[in-house]
Coordinates of C-alpha atoms in Angstrom, one line a residue:
X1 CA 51.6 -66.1 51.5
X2 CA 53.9 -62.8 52.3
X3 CA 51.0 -61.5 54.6
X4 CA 50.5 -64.5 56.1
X5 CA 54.6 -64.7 57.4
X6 CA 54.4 -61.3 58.2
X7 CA 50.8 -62.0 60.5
X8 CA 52.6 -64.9 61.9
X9 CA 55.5 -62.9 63.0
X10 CA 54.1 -60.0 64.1
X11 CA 51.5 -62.0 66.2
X12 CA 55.2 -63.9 67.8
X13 CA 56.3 -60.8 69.0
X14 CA 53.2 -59.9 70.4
X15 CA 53.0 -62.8 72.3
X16 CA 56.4 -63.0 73.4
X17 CA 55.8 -59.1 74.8
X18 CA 52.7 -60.3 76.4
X19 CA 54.3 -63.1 78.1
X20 CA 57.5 -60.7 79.6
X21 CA 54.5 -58.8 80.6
X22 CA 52.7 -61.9 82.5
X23 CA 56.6 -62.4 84.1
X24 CA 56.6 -59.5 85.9
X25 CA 53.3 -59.7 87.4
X26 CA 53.7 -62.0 91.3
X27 CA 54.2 -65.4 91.0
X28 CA 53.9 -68.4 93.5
X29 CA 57.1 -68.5 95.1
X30 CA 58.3 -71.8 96.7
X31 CA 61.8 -71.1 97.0
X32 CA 64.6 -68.5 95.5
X33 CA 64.8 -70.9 92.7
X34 CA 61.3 -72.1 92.8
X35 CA 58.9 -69.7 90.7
X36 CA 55.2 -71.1 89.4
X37 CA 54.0 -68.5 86.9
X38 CA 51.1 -68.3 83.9
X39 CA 53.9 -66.3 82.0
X40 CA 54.0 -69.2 79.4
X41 CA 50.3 -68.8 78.4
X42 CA 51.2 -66.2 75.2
X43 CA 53.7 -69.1 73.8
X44 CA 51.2 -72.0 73.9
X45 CA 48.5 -69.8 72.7
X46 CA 50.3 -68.4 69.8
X47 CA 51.6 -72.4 69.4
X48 CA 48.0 -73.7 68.9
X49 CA 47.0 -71.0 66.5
X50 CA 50.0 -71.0 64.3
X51 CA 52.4 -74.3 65.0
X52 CA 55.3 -75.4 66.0
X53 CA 57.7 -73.1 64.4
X54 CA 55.5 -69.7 65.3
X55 CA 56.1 -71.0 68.7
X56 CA 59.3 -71.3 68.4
X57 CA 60.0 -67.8 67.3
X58 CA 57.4 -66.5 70.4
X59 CA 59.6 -68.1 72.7
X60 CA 62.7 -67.0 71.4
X61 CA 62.1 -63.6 70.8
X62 CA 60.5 -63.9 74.9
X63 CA 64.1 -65.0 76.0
X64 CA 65.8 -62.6 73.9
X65 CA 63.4 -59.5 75.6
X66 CA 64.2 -61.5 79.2
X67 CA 67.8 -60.9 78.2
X68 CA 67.2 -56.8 77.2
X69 CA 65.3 -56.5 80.2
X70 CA 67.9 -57.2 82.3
X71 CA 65.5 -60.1 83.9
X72 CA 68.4 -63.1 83.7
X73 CA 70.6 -65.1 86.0
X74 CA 73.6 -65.3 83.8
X75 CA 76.8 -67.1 85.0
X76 CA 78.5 -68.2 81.5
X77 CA 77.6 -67.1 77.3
X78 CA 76.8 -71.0 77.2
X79 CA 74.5 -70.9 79.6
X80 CA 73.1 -67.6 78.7
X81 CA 72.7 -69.7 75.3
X82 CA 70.5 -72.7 76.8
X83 CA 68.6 -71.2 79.5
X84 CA 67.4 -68.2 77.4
X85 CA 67.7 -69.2 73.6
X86 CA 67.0 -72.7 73.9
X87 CA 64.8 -73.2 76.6
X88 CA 62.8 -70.6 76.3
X89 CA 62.4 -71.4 71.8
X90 CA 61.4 -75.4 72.8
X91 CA 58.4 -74.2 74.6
X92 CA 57.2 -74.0 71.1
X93 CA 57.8 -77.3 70.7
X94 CA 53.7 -77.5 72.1
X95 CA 52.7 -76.9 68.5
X96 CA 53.2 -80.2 67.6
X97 CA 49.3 -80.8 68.3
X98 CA 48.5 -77.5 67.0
X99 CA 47.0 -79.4 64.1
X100 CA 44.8 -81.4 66.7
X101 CA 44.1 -79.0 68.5
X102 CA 42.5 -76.6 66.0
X103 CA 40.7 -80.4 64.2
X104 CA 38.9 -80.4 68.0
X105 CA 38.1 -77.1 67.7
X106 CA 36.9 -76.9 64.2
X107 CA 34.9 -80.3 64.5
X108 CA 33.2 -78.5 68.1
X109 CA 35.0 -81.8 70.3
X110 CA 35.6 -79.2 73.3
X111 CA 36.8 -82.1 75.6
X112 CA 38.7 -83.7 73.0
X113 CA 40.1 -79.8 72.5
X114 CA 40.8 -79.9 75.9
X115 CA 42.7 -83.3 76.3
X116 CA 45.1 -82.1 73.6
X117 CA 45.6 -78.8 75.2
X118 CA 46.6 -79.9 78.5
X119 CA 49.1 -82.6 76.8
X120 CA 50.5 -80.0 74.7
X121 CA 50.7 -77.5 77.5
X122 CA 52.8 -80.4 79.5
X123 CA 55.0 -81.2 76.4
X124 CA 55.7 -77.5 75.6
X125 CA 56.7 -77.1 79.8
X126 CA 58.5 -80.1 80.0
X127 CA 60.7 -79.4 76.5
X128 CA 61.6 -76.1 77.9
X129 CA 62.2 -77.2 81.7
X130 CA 64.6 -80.2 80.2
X131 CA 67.3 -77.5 79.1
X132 CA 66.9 -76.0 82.7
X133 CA 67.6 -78.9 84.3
X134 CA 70.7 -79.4 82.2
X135 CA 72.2 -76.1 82.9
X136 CA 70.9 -76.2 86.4
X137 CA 73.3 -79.1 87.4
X138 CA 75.9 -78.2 84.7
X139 CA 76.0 -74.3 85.9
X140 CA 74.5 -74.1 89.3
X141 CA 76.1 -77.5 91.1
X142 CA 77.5 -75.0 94.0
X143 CA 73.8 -74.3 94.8
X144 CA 73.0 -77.4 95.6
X145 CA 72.7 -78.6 99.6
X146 CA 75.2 -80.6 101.2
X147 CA 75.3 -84.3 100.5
X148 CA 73.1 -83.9 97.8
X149 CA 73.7 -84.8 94.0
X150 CA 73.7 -81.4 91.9
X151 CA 71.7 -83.5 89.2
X152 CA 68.9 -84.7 92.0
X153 CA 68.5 -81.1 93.0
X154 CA 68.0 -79.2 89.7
X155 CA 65.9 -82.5 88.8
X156 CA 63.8 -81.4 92.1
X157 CA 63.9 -77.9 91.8
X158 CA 62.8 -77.8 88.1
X159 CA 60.6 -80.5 87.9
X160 CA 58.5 -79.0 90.6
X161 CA 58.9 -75.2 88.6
X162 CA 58.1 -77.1 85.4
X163 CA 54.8 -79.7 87.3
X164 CA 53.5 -76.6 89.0
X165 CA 53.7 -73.9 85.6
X166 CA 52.2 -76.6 83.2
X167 CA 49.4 -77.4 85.9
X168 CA 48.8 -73.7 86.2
X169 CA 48.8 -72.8 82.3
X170 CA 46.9 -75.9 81.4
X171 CA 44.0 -75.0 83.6
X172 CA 44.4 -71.2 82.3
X173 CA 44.3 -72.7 78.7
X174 CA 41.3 -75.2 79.2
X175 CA 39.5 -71.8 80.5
X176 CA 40.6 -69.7 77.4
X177 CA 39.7 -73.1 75.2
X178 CA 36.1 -73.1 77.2
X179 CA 35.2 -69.3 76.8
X180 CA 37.1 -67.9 73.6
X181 CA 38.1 -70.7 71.5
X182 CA 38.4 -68.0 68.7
X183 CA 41.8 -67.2 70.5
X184 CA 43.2 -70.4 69.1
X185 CA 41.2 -71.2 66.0
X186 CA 42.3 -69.8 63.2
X187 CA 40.2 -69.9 60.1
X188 CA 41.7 -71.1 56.7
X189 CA 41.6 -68.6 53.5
X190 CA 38.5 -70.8 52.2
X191 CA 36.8 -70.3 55.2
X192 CA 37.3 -67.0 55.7
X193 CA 35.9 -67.0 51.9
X194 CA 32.9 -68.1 52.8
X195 CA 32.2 -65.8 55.6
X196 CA 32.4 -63.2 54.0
X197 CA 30.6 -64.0 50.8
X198 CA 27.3 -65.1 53.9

């Protein structure tokens, strides 16, 4: 059980290093605060193989590196709080359907395995792009254009960041589901039992 927990976390901070990796590579750009990227890809994979609160460790320890690295807009401690602790921890919040994911999987259903993916990959995007939003109209009101409510813009500008990320991760995830499920499935003890006794 001990090397299990200690598998689990190591594999976390793997995956939150690999994602701060996949964040500095280009992104689409659609704006200053518009930016479309596949950095997520590490969380939801490491969400599918080992659950909700796996993920949820991957993406804090990925806000907490942003943080070290320098790589943050911070205006207030608060805000430093939801846009990098919270936010970033709820895209975990995809390994809800871990366990259906890896039942498609193991029963060999690749489209059912695919249908769960993409909804996960949208609920695991749209938890961590609902704690944007907040501090982007709570924090950021100044940046928004004249005449226009500070909540309809950082509704605009992060729904489109938040639709055009889980769009791009789900298709990246349906592809790593398609050619290396392995990546995701993760065999139970008994399993694993068997294989090696074959």
């Amino acid at each position: 059980m001990k090397n299990t927990r200690l598998v689990v976390l190591l594999e976390a901070s793997l995956m939150a290093a690999f994602a701060i990796i996949l964040d500095l590579l280009p992104s689409i750009k659609l704006s200053p605060s518009i930016s479309i990227s596949i950095a997520m890809v590490p969380i939801f994979l490491l969400s599918y193989r080992r659950g909700l609160r796996a993920g949820l460790i991957g993406g804090f320890l990925w806000g907490i590196l942003q943080i070290a690295l320098g790589d943050t807009w911070i205006a207030t401690p608060v805000q430093m709080v939801i846009e990098y602790f919270i936010a970033f921890a709820f895209i975990g919040f995809a390994g809800m359907f871990a366990g259906k994911i890896q039942s498609a999987l193991g029963s060999g259903q690749r489209p059912r395995a695919f249908f769960w993916v993409v909804l996960a990959t949208f609920a695991g995007s749209l938890a961590r792009y609902f704690w944007h939003f907040i501090a982007g109209f709570v924090f950021f009101a100044e940046y928004a254009p004249d005449e226009m409510s500070p909540l309809l813009f950082s509704l605009i500008v992060n729904g489109i960041t938040m639709l055009g990320s889980a769009v791009l991760c789900s298709v990246v995830m349906v592809i790593i589901v398609n050619i290396a499920p392995r990546l995701i499935k993760v065999q139970s003890h008994q399993q694993e039992i068997s294989r090696k006794a074959s």
